[in-house]
């Protein structure tokens, strides 16, 4: 079994991972970064990013991530393609096994593996990705000003997305599979009291349609019941509000997570309960999930890694 010893291992290549690599490289930590399943992270599936500082005209998601990668490489980051498949954080140096069988023994580890948005599993979600389908209202809502959108889900996430979009869109449909909302009472009241939001209870989205982007959703009311009703609802945007799954499974034996799987860190820091192991970006952030907040936490993680190594 091939092993390699490194000062700083970064797992993941979204804004958190690349920013950590920039800072760790400038601190002469010779960081090794493994890009993971989706090199560049979730932003590579976003066509236009308008809210990342420094790009007044906006920039494509893949282009932004390519810029960050080049910047990390400029400062000496060793960027590799591969996926971490198991971890042993029982003692330093920490051992991370990659999908090619190689074991990296690292004195510090920055976990920036992100989170994966949950989808309904419809073929049309892939067909219209970046063309009217989104899993982030804060990221993409701006493009739907004064237009009609739909949000799928009945929990707090969906209600938050619908409420946010109501400040931009002319009309928001909330498509809820059950005859009730699972969201907290406060979020429910916010939705019910909003004249722009219409809740469609007992509805299932079964497909989307449109020529050059989403123009509507195929709905089924009371699916499987005697009074089942199928109809099409014209919309301009289709938002998933059914949550995210943090990519934290291999670290759960060693680190504390919440009930969803987000890695728990010391408040205000990227420090986990294992000294020298840090979590940055969406894998530890159930609240904001933005490129800029992920980048900020990647910066914090690299600075913490540098300080940890100096203290040893």
JSON list of C-alpha atoms in Angstrom, two decimals, residues 2 23 26 40 61 78 97 106-107 121 130 135 138 154 160 175 178 181 198 207 216 227 239-241 246 262 295 309:
[
{"chain": "A", "resi": 2, "resn": "UNK", "atom": "CA", "xyz": [1.53, 3.31, -1.10]},
{"chain": "A", "resi": 23, "resn": "UNK", "atom": "CA", "xyz": [-3.92, 30.46, 2.01]},
{"chain": "A", "resi": 26, "resn": "UNK", "atom": "CA", "xyz": [1.05, 31.17, 0.77]},
{"chain": "A", "resi": 40, "resn": "UNK", "atom": "CA", "xyz": [-14.90, 22.69, -8.70]},
{"chain": "A", "resi": 61, "resn": "UNK", "atom": "CA", "xyz": [-19.60, 29.12, -12.32]},
{"chain": "A", "resi": 78, "resn": "UNK", "atom": "CA", "xyz": [-0.64, 20.25, -5.49]},
{"chain": "A", "resi": 97, "resn": "UNK", "atom": "CA", "xyz": [-7.37, 6.52, 1.91]},
{"chain": "A", "resi": 106, "resn": "UNK", "atom": "CA", "xyz": [-1.51, 14.25, 7.01]},
{"chain": "A", "resi": 107, "resn": "UNK", "atom": "CA", "xyz": [-0.56, 16.37, 10.01]},
{"chain": "A", "resi": 121, "resn": "UNK", "atom": "CA", "xyz": [-35.04, 12.18, -9.47]},
{"chain": "A", "resi": 130, "resn": "UNK", "atom": "CA", "xyz": [-29.17, 25.71, -15.41]},
{"chain": "A", "resi": 135, "resn": "UNK", "atom": "CA", "xyz": [-31.58, 24.10, -5.82]},
{"chain": "A", "resi": 138, "resn": "UNK", "atom": "CA", "xyz": [-30.37, 32.83, -2.96]},
{"chain": "A", "resi": 154, "resn": "UNK", "atom": "CA", "xyz": [-42.94, 21.28, 2.68]},
{"chain": "A", "resi": 160, "resn": "UNK", "atom": "CA", "xyz": [-37.55, 29.83, 3.41]},
{"chain": "A", "resi": 175, "resn": "UNK", "atom": "CA", "xyz": [-45.71, 22.32, -4.33]},
{"chain": "A", "resi": 178, "resn": "UNK", "atom": "CA", "xyz": [-48.57, 15.99, 1.76]},
{"chain": "A", "resi": 181, "resn": "UNK", "atom": "CA", "xyz": [-46.48, 21.58, 5.90]},
{"chain": "A", "resi": 198, "resn": "UNK", "atom": "CA", "xyz": [-49.90, 29.87, -3.17]},
{"chain": "A", "resi": 207, "resn": "UNK", "atom": "CA", "xyz": [-42.09, 16.42, -15.07]},
{"chain": "A", "resi": 216, "resn": "UNK", "atom": "CA", "xyz": [-44.07, 24.77, -16.96]},
{"chain": "A", "resi": 227, "resn": "UNK", "atom": "CA", "xyz": [-60.09, 11.75, -7.75]},
{"chain": "A", "resi": 239, "resn": "UNK", "atom": "CA", "xyz": [-36.68, 25.37, -7.33]},
{"chain": "A", "resi": 240, "resn": "UNK", "atom": "CA", "xyz": [-35.90, 22.32, -5.20]},
{"chain": "A", "resi": 241, "resn": "UNK", "atom": "CA", "xyz": [-36.40, 22.93, -1.50]},
{"chain": "A", "resi": 246, "resn": "UNK", "atom": "CA", "xyz": [-23.54, 16.89, 3.52]},
{"chain": "A", "resi": 262, "resn": "UNK", "atom": "CA", "xyz": [-23.35, 18.53, 8.88]},
{"chain": "A", "resi": 295, "resn": "UNK", "atom": "CA", "xyz": [-14.48, 30.75, 0.70]},
{"chain": "A", "resi": 309, "resn": "UNK", "atom": "CA", "xyz": [1.37, 23.24, 12.97]}
]
